[in-house]
XYZ file of C-alpha atoms in Angstrom:
660
model
C -17.615 -21.235 -14.565
C -14.872 -18.688 -15.456
C -14.097 -16.022 -12.865
C -13.091 -12.390 -13.304
C -11.709 -10.524 -10.295
C -12.517 -6.909 -11.129
C -11.428 -3.808 -9.239
C -13.305 -0.495 -9.232
C -10.863 2.385 -8.733
C -11.157 6.162 -8.819
C -10.424 9.485 -7.208
C -12.674 10.156 -4.225
C -16.271 11.128 -5.136
C -16.017 10.008 -8.757
C -18.850 7.550 -8.108
C -17.206 4.131 -7.597
C -19.595 2.857 -4.974
C -22.625 4.184 -6.841
C -21.397 2.392 -9.971
C -20.981 -0.816 -7.968
C -24.609 -0.526 -6.818
C -25.767 0.060 -10.393
C -23.882 -2.981 -11.710
C -25.291 -5.187 -8.943
C -28.794 -3.962 -9.765
C -28.263 -4.516 -13.490
C -27.112 -8.081 -12.777
C -30.190 -8.750 -10.645
C -28.264 -9.192 -7.394
C -30.099 -6.381 -5.567
C -33.675 -5.181 -6.031
C -33.044 -1.599 -4.957
C -30.026 0.612 -5.544
C -28.419 1.837 -2.343
C -27.442 5.451 -1.789
C -24.027 6.643 -0.636
C -25.624 9.719 0.946
C -28.199 7.597 2.774
C -25.597 5.044 3.863
C -27.485 2.130 2.309
C -24.938 0.730 -0.148
C -23.979 -2.942 -0.213
C -20.194 -2.541 -0.140
C -19.877 0.293 2.407
C -20.767 -1.897 5.368
C -18.780 -0.135 8.099
C -20.768 2.304 10.220
C -18.120 4.961 9.626
C -18.329 4.478 5.850
C -22.079 4.997 5.967
C -21.734 8.084 8.171
C -19.054 9.779 6.058
C -20.198 8.563 2.635
C -16.706 7.354 1.675
C -15.169 3.933 1.143
C -12.515 3.092 3.741
C -12.113 -0.689 3.436
C -12.151 -2.702 0.242
C -15.240 -4.893 -0.137
C -16.002 -7.881 -2.348
C -19.365 -8.652 -3.930
C -20.166 -11.102 -6.698
C -22.529 -11.171 -9.673
C -22.897 -13.125 -12.930
C -22.156 -11.640 -16.354
C -22.878 -13.999 -19.218
C -21.030 -17.226 -18.471
C -18.716 -15.577 -15.925
C -18.749 -14.921 -12.206
C -17.423 -11.426 -11.520
C -15.945 -10.754 -8.088
C -16.239 -6.980 -7.883
C -13.887 -5.250 -5.442
C -14.832 -1.700 -4.444
C -11.777 0.232 -3.233
C -11.287 3.551 -1.411
C -10.758 6.676 -3.484
C -9.243 8.949 -0.843
C -5.424 8.934 -1.020
C -5.189 8.472 2.765
C -6.418 4.902 2.218
C -4.107 4.021 -0.648
C -2.907 1.001 1.372
C -6.279 -0.626 0.712
C -5.786 -0.145 -3.031
C -2.212 -1.422 -2.680
C -3.415 -4.784 -1.440
C -6.154 -5.210 -4.032
C -3.948 -4.615 -7.087
C -2.149 -7.917 -6.673
C -5.344 -9.988 -6.945
C -7.017 -8.309 -9.943
C -7.595 -9.713 -13.417
C -8.972 -6.391 -14.664
C -10.100 -2.968 -13.528
C -12.585 -0.201 -14.216
C -11.169 3.274 -13.633
C -13.985 5.721 -12.920
C -13.629 9.381 -13.938
C -16.150 12.156 -13.307
C -17.475 13.844 -16.455
C -17.594 17.105 -14.457
C -14.364 17.158 -12.406
C -12.397 15.185 -15.000
C -8.935 13.781 -14.347
C -7.847 14.410 -10.757
C -4.600 13.764 -8.903
C -5.507 10.292 -7.642
C -6.850 9.330 -11.080
C -3.417 9.849 -12.598
C -1.653 7.952 -9.797
C -3.979 5.000 -10.264
C -3.726 4.929 -14.069
C 0.059 5.064 -13.972
C 0.073 2.125 -11.561
C -2.448 0.087 -13.555
C -0.414 0.558 -16.734
C 2.858 -0.242 -14.986
C 1.407 -3.481 -13.621
C -0.193 -4.280 -17.017
C -3.662 -4.713 -15.483
C -6.321 -4.667 -18.242
C -8.402 -1.537 -17.624
C -11.628 -0.034 -18.934
C -12.367 3.654 -18.292
C -15.897 4.646 -17.267
C -16.736 8.363 -17.430
C -19.479 8.823 -14.828
C -21.958 11.630 -14.071
C -22.808 12.529 -17.676
C -26.193 13.700 -16.353
C -24.625 16.403 -14.182
C -24.420 20.049 -15.183
C -21.008 20.807 -16.670
C -20.520 17.283 -18.049
C -18.267 17.320 -21.109
C -17.369 14.977 -23.951
C -14.873 16.247 -26.546
C -12.710 18.422 -24.257
C -12.779 15.698 -21.591
C -11.565 13.069 -24.063
C -8.676 15.356 -24.972
C -7.752 15.758 -21.295
C -7.993 12.001 -20.719
C -5.593 11.386 -23.597
C -3.223 14.139 -22.446
C -3.215 13.364 -18.723
C -3.780 9.604 -18.562
C -2.681 7.929 -21.786
C -3.218 8.405 -25.527
C -4.036 4.674 -25.807
C -7.761 5.285 -25.303
C -10.609 4.001 -27.460
C -13.898 5.896 -27.009
C -16.635 3.300 -27.461
C -19.371 5.876 -28.050
C -20.488 9.427 -27.353
C -22.945 11.269 -25.106
C -26.433 12.387 -26.008
C -28.095 15.252 -24.042
C -25.001 15.713 -21.855
C -25.544 17.549 -18.593
C -29.271 16.739 -18.374
C -31.351 14.073 -16.670
C -31.909 12.574 -20.125
C -28.188 12.115 -20.789
C -27.475 8.781 -22.459
C -24.675 6.778 -24.024
C -24.663 6.304 -27.786
C -22.421 3.324 -28.677
C -20.462 3.694 -31.880
C -21.336 1.364 -34.746
C -18.684 -0.995 -36.023
C -18.235 1.309 -39.026
C -17.763 4.376 -36.784
C -15.228 2.526 -34.596
C -13.326 1.097 -37.533
C -10.969 3.949 -38.426
C -9.864 5.021 -34.909
C -9.493 1.375 -33.861
C -7.319 0.563 -36.858
C -5.154 3.616 -36.269
C -4.566 2.606 -32.630
C -4.384 -1.181 -32.918
C -2.257 -1.404 -36.059
C 0.654 0.078 -34.130
C 0.648 -3.028 -31.897
C -0.043 -5.672 -34.568
C 1.982 -5.996 -37.784
C -0.350 -8.689 -39.137
C -3.351 -6.441 -38.650
C -1.542 -3.580 -40.344
C -0.767 -5.755 -43.381
C -4.366 -6.965 -43.556
C -5.566 -3.373 -43.284
C -3.354 -2.286 -46.197
C -4.696 -5.187 -48.256
C -8.298 -4.315 -47.341
C -9.197 -7.611 -45.644
C -9.905 -6.642 -42.019
C -13.338 -7.841 -40.919
C -15.285 -6.253 -38.081
C -15.012 -9.536 -36.173
C -11.234 -9.582 -36.485
C -11.052 -5.967 -35.396
C -13.155 -6.707 -32.302
C -11.003 -9.733 -31.468
C -7.889 -7.594 -31.766
C -9.408 -4.972 -29.474
C -10.146 -7.637 -26.848
C -6.634 -9.074 -27.146
C -4.882 -5.700 -26.838
C -7.172 -4.629 -23.995
C -6.287 -7.879 -22.215
C -2.620 -7.007 -22.655
C -3.252 -3.534 -21.163
C -2.020 -1.864 -24.364
C -5.286 -0.010 -25.046
C -8.148 1.121 -22.819
C -11.751 1.323 -24.084
C -13.704 4.306 -22.696
C -17.414 4.140 -21.824
C -19.692 6.983 -20.709
C -22.705 6.902 -18.440
C -24.342 7.691 -15.131
C -24.397 5.372 -12.134
C -27.445 7.248 -10.846
C -29.660 6.971 -13.949
C -28.176 3.745 -15.284
C -27.088 5.257 -18.588
C -24.191 3.287 -20.098
C -24.312 0.530 -17.460
C -25.408 -2.193 -19.903
C -22.672 -1.261 -22.382
C -20.051 -1.273 -19.616
C -21.232 -4.720 -18.495
C -20.917 -5.949 -22.074
C -17.394 -4.508 -22.248
C -16.437 -6.265 -19.010
C -17.671 -9.558 -20.453
C -16.137 -9.204 -23.905
C -12.893 -7.294 -23.366
C -11.450 -8.252 -19.971
C -9.695 -11.615 -19.538
C -10.875 -14.232 -17.056
C -8.726 -15.407 -14.156
C -5.966 -17.872 -14.932
C -4.769 -20.762 -12.810
C -4.740 -24.533 -12.669
C -7.057 -26.164 -10.136
C -4.944 -29.336 -9.964
C -1.632 -27.495 -9.475
C 0.154 -26.796 -6.183
C -1.787 -24.589 -3.768
C -0.774 -20.913 -3.964
C -2.613 -17.793 -2.853
C -2.271 -14.336 -1.341
C -4.197 -12.645 1.483
C -5.284 -9.082 0.679
C -7.651 -8.347 3.551
C -8.128 -9.511 7.145
C -11.117 -8.811 9.343
C -12.435 -10.206 12.600
C -15.661 -12.127 12.937
C -18.301 -11.771 15.687
C -16.283 -13.949 18.077
C -13.030 -12.122 17.355
C -11.703 -14.811 15.013
C -9.637 -13.820 12.007
C -11.176 -14.059 8.554
C -8.695 -13.849 5.674
C -9.742 -12.714 2.189
C -7.483 -14.526 -0.257
C -7.018 -14.837 -4.007
C -6.252 -18.363 -5.193
C -3.624 -18.381 -7.958
C -3.130 -22.133 -8.216
C -4.408 -25.420 -6.852
C -7.445 -26.252 -4.749
C -7.741 -25.520 -1.023
C -10.056 -27.664 1.107
C -11.505 -27.424 4.583
C -9.216 -29.078 7.146
C -6.141 -28.620 4.918
C -3.018 -27.462 6.731
C -1.230 -24.611 4.969
C 2.027 -22.802 5.618
C 1.926 -19.022 5.323
C 3.966 -15.927 6.045
C 7.331 -16.545 7.721
C 6.909 -20.209 8.521
C 3.576 -20.101 10.355
C 1.071 -22.880 9.755
C -2.660 -23.262 10.287
C -5.595 -25.514 9.522
C -8.477 -24.256 7.382
C -11.702 -24.561 9.414
C -14.053 -22.849 6.976
C -14.174 -21.563 3.400
C -16.664 -19.144 1.847
C -16.782 -17.861 -1.721
C -18.789 -15.056 -3.273
C -21.776 -15.986 -5.387
C -24.670 -13.824 -6.585
C -24.072 -11.079 -4.031
C -23.546 -13.299 -0.981
C -20.815 -15.260 0.772
C -21.558 -18.998 0.553
C -19.875 -21.725 2.611
C -18.179 -24.344 0.422
C -15.932 -27.361 1.080
C -13.160 -26.180 -1.243
C -11.967 -23.272 -3.415
C -10.007 -23.545 -6.652
C -7.576 -21.369 -8.593
C -8.947 -18.042 -9.827
C -11.477 -17.580 -7.027
C -11.517 -15.209 -4.070
C -12.368 -16.835 -0.739
C -12.882 -16.015 2.914
C -10.716 -18.396 4.959
C -11.161 -19.206 8.652
C -8.752 -20.946 10.992
C -5.506 -19.122 10.200
C -4.975 -17.363 13.523
C -1.532 -15.969 12.716
C -2.312 -14.800 9.167
C -1.461 -11.257 8.163
C -2.310 -9.106 5.172
C 0.193 -9.679 2.387
C 0.963 -13.248 3.488
C 1.251 -15.860 0.778
C 0.289 -19.452 1.491
C 1.319 -22.655 -0.175
C 3.804 -21.934 -2.946
C 4.277 -18.156 -3.121
C 2.579 -16.766 -6.262
C 4.580 -14.627 -8.651
C 2.606 -11.516 -7.666
C 4.240 -11.638 -4.239
C 4.117 -8.713 -1.849
C 5.599 -6.030 -4.075
C 4.666 -2.535 -2.967
C 3.156 -0.334 -5.665
C 2.797 2.856 -3.614
C 5.065 4.685 -1.202
C 4.935 3.915 2.531
C 3.257 6.438 4.863
C 5.424 9.468 5.664
C 3.572 10.845 8.713
C 3.159 9.636 12.270
C 1.281 10.778 15.335
C 0.980 9.777 18.987
C -2.448 8.427 19.941
C -3.425 9.615 23.420
C -6.316 8.119 25.447
C -8.464 10.687 27.211
C -8.699 8.281 30.151
C -5.173 7.310 31.338
C -6.476 3.923 32.450
C -7.174 3.022 28.812
C -3.498 2.894 27.767
C -3.242 -0.902 27.745
C -6.594 -1.332 25.985
C -5.561 1.299 23.417
C -2.383 -0.564 22.542
C -4.309 -3.810 22.042
C -6.896 -2.050 19.859
C -4.249 -0.341 17.719
C -2.442 -3.662 17.302
C -5.641 -5.194 15.916
C -6.108 -2.262 13.531
C -2.502 -2.580 12.348
C -3.163 -6.259 11.559
C -5.627 -5.037 8.930
C -3.184 -2.578 7.375
C 0.435 -3.686 6.814
C 1.551 -0.221 5.663
C 0.342 1.303 8.937
C 2.892 0.539 11.633
C 2.983 1.068 15.383
C 5.824 2.246 17.635
C 5.429 1.400 21.289
C 7.366 3.619 23.716
C 7.472 1.676 26.971
C 9.326 4.438 28.797
C 6.645 7.070 28.124
C 3.841 4.496 27.791
C 2.868 5.948 24.410
C 1.957 4.429 21.041
C 2.632 6.146 17.717
C 0.858 5.222 14.498
C 2.038 5.981 10.971
C -0.360 7.722 8.575
C -0.845 8.784 4.973
C -2.854 11.893 5.870
C -4.999 13.779 8.329
C -8.260 12.113 7.275
C -6.905 8.847 8.653
C -6.789 10.402 12.115
C -10.528 10.966 12.008
C -11.128 7.411 10.822
C -8.858 5.879 13.485
C -10.499 8.035 16.157
C -14.022 7.022 15.102
C -13.069 3.349 14.744
C -11.545 3.235 18.224
C -14.689 4.841 19.654
C -17.209 2.694 17.761
C -15.509 -0.696 17.895
C -13.484 -0.530 21.109
C -15.204 2.138 23.226
C -11.994 4.200 23.452
C -11.983 8.008 23.397
C -8.676 9.292 22.018
C -6.958 12.425 20.781
C -3.853 12.898 18.656
C -0.711 14.939 18.899
C 0.399 16.964 15.910
C 1.545 14.797 13.003
C 5.274 14.718 12.308
C 7.200 13.586 9.233
C 8.877 10.177 9.287
C 12.542 10.504 8.308
C 15.242 7.870 7.795
C 18.951 7.729 8.548
C 21.705 6.612 6.217
C 25.404 6.091 7.058
C 27.754 8.631 5.535
C 30.892 6.481 5.367
C 32.255 3.217 6.749
C 32.700 2.631 10.476
C 33.869 -0.318 12.590
C 33.716 -1.382 16.223
C 34.537 -4.567 18.146
C 34.341 -5.821 21.725
C 36.099 -8.990 22.856
C 34.966 -11.705 25.208
C 36.743 -11.456 28.549
C 38.133 -7.959 27.979
C 36.980 -4.868 29.819
C 34.651 -3.050 29.538
C 32.658 -5.877 27.873
C 30.463 -7.594 30.509
C 29.056 -10.149 28.065
C 30.456 -13.614 27.251
C 30.666 -12.820 23.543
C 32.931 -11.319 20.918
C 31.212 -9.176 18.305
C 32.837 -6.991 15.655
C 30.778 -5.106 13.088
C 31.451 -2.828 10.133
C 28.755 -0.498 8.777
C 29.025 0.702 5.162
C 26.656 2.837 3.061
C 24.729 1.089 0.277
C 22.762 2.381 -2.728
C 19.478 4.168 -2.022
C 16.564 1.770 -1.863
C 18.687 -1.296 -1.110
C 17.551 -1.621 2.501
C 19.718 -3.415 5.083
C 22.034 -6.289 4.167
C 23.836 -8.434 6.753
C 27.027 -10.261 5.756
C 29.473 -12.563 7.478
C 33.140 -11.649 7.288
C 34.067 -14.595 9.547
C 33.814 -18.360 9.141
C 30.284 -19.656 9.685
C 31.684 -22.596 11.672
C 33.590 -20.403 14.119
C 30.701 -20.553 16.593
C 27.184 -22.051 16.814
C 24.775 -20.842 14.147
C 22.258 -19.711 16.793
C 24.723 -17.034 17.923
C 25.141 -15.695 14.371
C 21.358 -15.624 14.054
C 21.075 -13.724 17.341
C 23.533 -11.118 16.041
C 21.764 -10.688 12.696
C 18.292 -10.420 14.253
C 19.556 -7.894 16.800
C 21.304 -5.848 14.107
C 18.037 -5.490 12.187
C 16.092 -4.675 15.339
C 18.658 -2.116 16.538
C 18.738 -0.326 13.177
C 15.088 0.663 13.661
C 16.505 3.540 15.714
C 19.724 5.199 14.650
C 21.839 7.935 16.177
C 19.006 10.442 15.719
C 16.214 7.991 16.530
C 15.102 7.261 12.928
C 15.243 3.921 11.142
C 18.623 3.277 9.504
C 18.436 1.971 5.952
C 20.506 1.515 2.806
C 23.540 0.015 4.478
C 25.568 -3.178 4.664
C 26.526 -4.555 8.075
C 29.410 -7.026 8.079
C 30.313 -9.168 11.074
C 34.106 -8.900 11.310
C 34.828 -10.678 14.616
C 33.147 -13.499 16.488
C 33.872 -15.520 19.584
C 32.164 -17.278 22.457
C 32.731 -19.252 25.650
C 31.918 -22.938 25.068
C 29.341 -24.722 27.203
C 30.865 -25.289 30.648
C 29.782 -26.594 33.996
C 31.246 -27.187 37.466
C 32.004 -30.743 38.398
C 28.854 -32.876 38.751
C 26.665 -29.783 38.192
C 24.400 -28.561 35.409
C 25.257 -26.068 32.696
C 26.460 -22.762 34.198
C 25.466 -19.783 32.082
C 27.819 -17.539 34.065
C 30.699 -19.466 32.441
C 29.139 -20.177 29.024
C 27.875 -17.948 26.234
C 24.164 -17.748 25.514
C 22.121 -15.988 22.893
C 21.368 -13.285 25.457
C 25.066 -12.341 25.537
C 25.079 -11.670 21.796
C 21.724 -9.904 21.886
C 22.988 -7.697 24.703
C 26.375 -6.828 23.189
C 25.393 -6.312 19.537
C 23.522 -2.966 20.020
C 26.551 -1.432 21.764
C 28.950 -2.504 19.010
C 26.585 -1.581 16.178
C 25.814 1.922 17.447
C 29.501 2.552 18.098
C 30.275 1.567 14.496
C 27.415 3.720 13.211
C 28.671 6.722 15.172
C 32.101 6.327 13.603
C 30.559 5.966 10.136
C 28.464 9.065 10.642
C 24.704 9.083 10.200
C 22.753 11.639 8.194
C 19.006 12.237 8.485
C 17.012 12.182 5.237
C 13.483 13.538 4.905
C 10.832 12.304 2.431
C 10.482 14.471 -0.669
C 7.510 14.468 -3.030
C 7.471 15.287 -6.705
C 4.672 17.685 -7.518
C 2.738 18.959 -10.495
C 0.886 22.212 -9.877
C -1.555 23.645 -12.406
C -2.875 27.174 -11.899
C -3.995 30.265 -13.844
C -0.923 32.218 -15.049
C -1.947 35.419 -13.257
C -1.851 33.634 -9.866
C 1.807 32.588 -10.127
C 3.132 35.788 -8.456
C 1.217 34.741 -5.342
C 2.068 31.041 -5.600
C 5.846 31.207 -6.148
C 6.772 32.935 -2.829
C 4.716 30.353 -0.934
C 6.527 27.552 -2.730
C 9.850 29.110 -1.738
C 8.776 29.423 1.910
C 7.725 25.763 1.934
C 11.124 24.754 0.480
C 9.567 23.600 -2.784
C 11.883 23.672 -5.791
C 10.200 24.172 -9.199
C 12.226 22.342 -11.842
C 10.207 23.033 -14.974
C 7.418 25.300 -16.122
C 5.091 25.004 -19.067
C 1.563 25.571 -20.251
C -1.407 23.310 -20.831
C -3.955 25.285 -22.777
C -4.577 28.448 -20.756
C -3.078 26.920 -17.584
C 0.449 27.222 -16.240
C 2.071 23.966 -15.142
C 4.888 23.820 -12.576
C 6.742 20.607 -11.795
C 9.314 20.085 -9.103
C 10.110 18.700 -5.646
C 8.683 19.607 -2.244
C 9.401 18.193 1.247
C 6.624 15.865 2.415
C 6.335 17.968 5.570
C 5.114 20.906 3.452
C 2.572 19.110 1.258
C -0.403 19.381 3.608
C 0.113 23.128 4.099
C 0.530 23.651 0.349
C -2.735 21.770 -0.293
C -4.586 23.919 2.224
C -3.192 27.223 0.889
C -3.558 26.529 -2.824
C -7.317 27.242 -3.218
C -6.933 30.692 -1.691
C -3.882 31.487 -3.805
C -5.489 30.414 -7.088
C -9.174 31.430 -6.683
C -9.991 27.754 -6.240
C -8.692 26.908 -9.721
C -5.323 25.443 -8.748
C -4.731 21.698 -8.775
C -1.892 19.917 -7.011
C -0.686 16.382 -7.592
C 2.031 15.205 -5.204
C 3.543 11.756 -4.720
C 6.518 10.418 -2.783
C 9.692 10.414 -4.850
C 12.786 9.944 -2.680
C 14.529 10.737 0.603
C 16.906 13.707 0.617
C 19.399 14.883 3.264
C 18.109 17.518 5.664
C 20.312 20.507 4.872
C 18.444 23.420 6.447
C 17.388 24.128 9.992
C 17.682 21.826 12.987
C 18.227 18.157 12.255
C 14.999 16.383 13.280
C 15.272 13.727 15.979
C 12.839 11.162 17.326
C 12.650 10.038 20.982
C 14.068 6.554 21.495
C 11.884 3.682 22.600
C 14.652 1.142 23.330
C 17.245 0.843 26.110
C 19.408 3.402 24.264
C 22.769 1.768 23.474
C 24.116 5.277 22.800
C 24.267 5.727 26.596
C 26.446 2.788 27.629
C 26.097 3.181 31.392
C 22.310 3.475 31.317
C 22.008 0.692 28.732
C 24.068 -1.791 30.726
C 22.169 -0.944 33.879
C 18.871 -1.780 32.203
C 20.003 -4.780 30.153
C 22.081 -6.563 32.779
C 19.445 -5.941 35.453
C 16.812 -7.300 33.104
C 18.950 -10.306 32.235
C 19.710 -10.971 35.862
C 16.035 -10.778 36.815
C-alpha cells in the first residue's frame, strides 16, 4: 500500500491541530473531534500541550486515503519550537501549509513557505477559519500571491464567508481551465503547444497539475473550516490526487533518518525514523550516528490512528524503533540517505542559566536537562563545573516557560532562569602561530605541538590541516591534537565559540615508548595522548591571541509593516535598538521597512511594536549573519574550562589532575 508522509505546518493559532483532528474524523479514525481549548486532541499528547493549547512536539498519526496510508505529522507553529519543524522537513513527501482566513499571512507563514519551496517539498495551501468574522477571499488571495508566491492555484471559492454556514465551492473543470493553463503552460512547452492547437483535455490538464504540484512548481489552494468541516473532503481529495507517494526500494540497502526521540515508560529510548531505502527487521544490528551500533528490539508503524507492532518496516514508512540506546535526533542509520542532516533554519541565538530553587537539585537538574537536549539537537547545554551551573540555548522566551513546566511535571524539579543573553561567536582577525617543544622550558609535557590559526570564509566552520608528515609520530597523537583543537575552540579569547578558521599543525614531536631495564612502560619518559591533550590548548590559545579574535553578534534581517503615520514614532526606536533600515516602500496603504537588527534587540522591538503602531504593525525577523560588535563593551562569556589563557592556573589544574 503506497505511503504518503504529510506534514501540517502553519503560524501559531492558524488551526493546524484542529485540521488534523478534522482529517482524522473524516477518515474514520476517530469518532469525536478533539478540542484544542479542551485539551482533548489526538496529537497534543503532552500535558503541557493540553494546558497551553499549543503544539510543542511533533506527533505522528496515520489514516487511509483511497489506496494510500497517510502518516500525518502535526508540527509546532510557534517560532520558539522551529527545531521541531527542522527535523520533520527531511522526512516529508508533501505538506499542507495552513493559513488563517482572518489573520492571513503571518511572519512564520512566510518563513515556512520559503523553506518548503527551497527544499522543493510539494505543498498544498489550506485557508482555514472561513466561518470566522472577518474571513476574506479575494483580498486574501492577492496577499497570498504577493507575500508567499504567485504560483498559486485557487481550487474554488467561499460561499457565505464569515458565517457559520461558510462553505467551499470547488471550481468546475471549465472554471479552472483558463487560470491553470496560464500558470502551467509556463512550465510545460508541450502543454503550451497543445493549448495553442486547441487539443488540451481536462484530463491532461489535471495530470499536468498533479505533476507540477509534485515538483513543487505550483501550489493548489483550498478553503475551509476545521471546526465545521467545510472544505475537508476537497482537501483530502487533493492530498490523494496531487501529492506524490513516498519513494524507496524495499529490497535496497537499509537507510533511514531519526527525526524524533522520546523515552518510554521504563526510560528506554524510542526513535521515530523515516525509512528511505531497504527493509529493517527486529533483531537487525544497525550502525548509526558517529560509529555507534545497536540491535533493533522492537518496531512499530502507524496504521489507522494507532501504533502497531510489526516484525519489519520497509522503505517509505515511518517507524518507532526500540533498542538503539545511543541514538540521537538527526542520526542516520545504515547507508546515509541523501537528505542528511542539513539545517534549514538558523541555530538558537539566546541562552540562559537554569537555576534550581533547591541547591540540592543541581545534579538532578543536569541529568534532566541532558535528557531534554537529547530530544532537541539544536538546543545545547553548557556545563560550568566551576560555578556548578548549566546554561541552555533557546530560540525565545516561550521556551523558558515550556522547559520550566517540563522539568516540574516530568522530573519534579522547581527551577528559575537568569536573564537571557545573546550567543555570539569569535572569528580570528589575521594569522597567528605558536609552538612549544618537547624537553624545552617552560613546556612540562612530553610533546611538541606547533599550530597556526588563519581566518576562513564566513560559514566555513573549523578546518584542521596537517602541515607536517603524517608518519612523523603515531596517528593517535595527531588525533588527540585535532580533537583537542575542536574542543578548545568552543571557548575563545572572549569565551565564545571560535568559528570560520583553519588550524594547521606546523610542528610535531614525541618521546618514543621507553622503559627502565626489566620494568614496564614508564609514562614519565614516554609521550601519551594526555601530553598532547594537555599542551594543545596552551599552544592554540597563544596562536589565537597573536592572530587577534573579534566578537561577532547575530544579526537578523527584518521586514516591518506599519501605517505610514506611525513611522515618526517607530524610526527613533529602531535607531535606539541599533536597527538599520535599508529600504522603504509601500504595500497598498502600508509602509514597509526592510533592514538589519541585532538579535539582542528583536524581543524588545516585538514587545514595543504594538504600542507604537496602534496594534497594526507586523514584524518578520529571521537570522541573517554574524557581524562584528563595533559599539559599546565587547561582550564576554565566563569560561567553563581550565582556562589556558592563564598558564599558571591551567598547569596547576591540568598537571594535578593528570597526576591524580
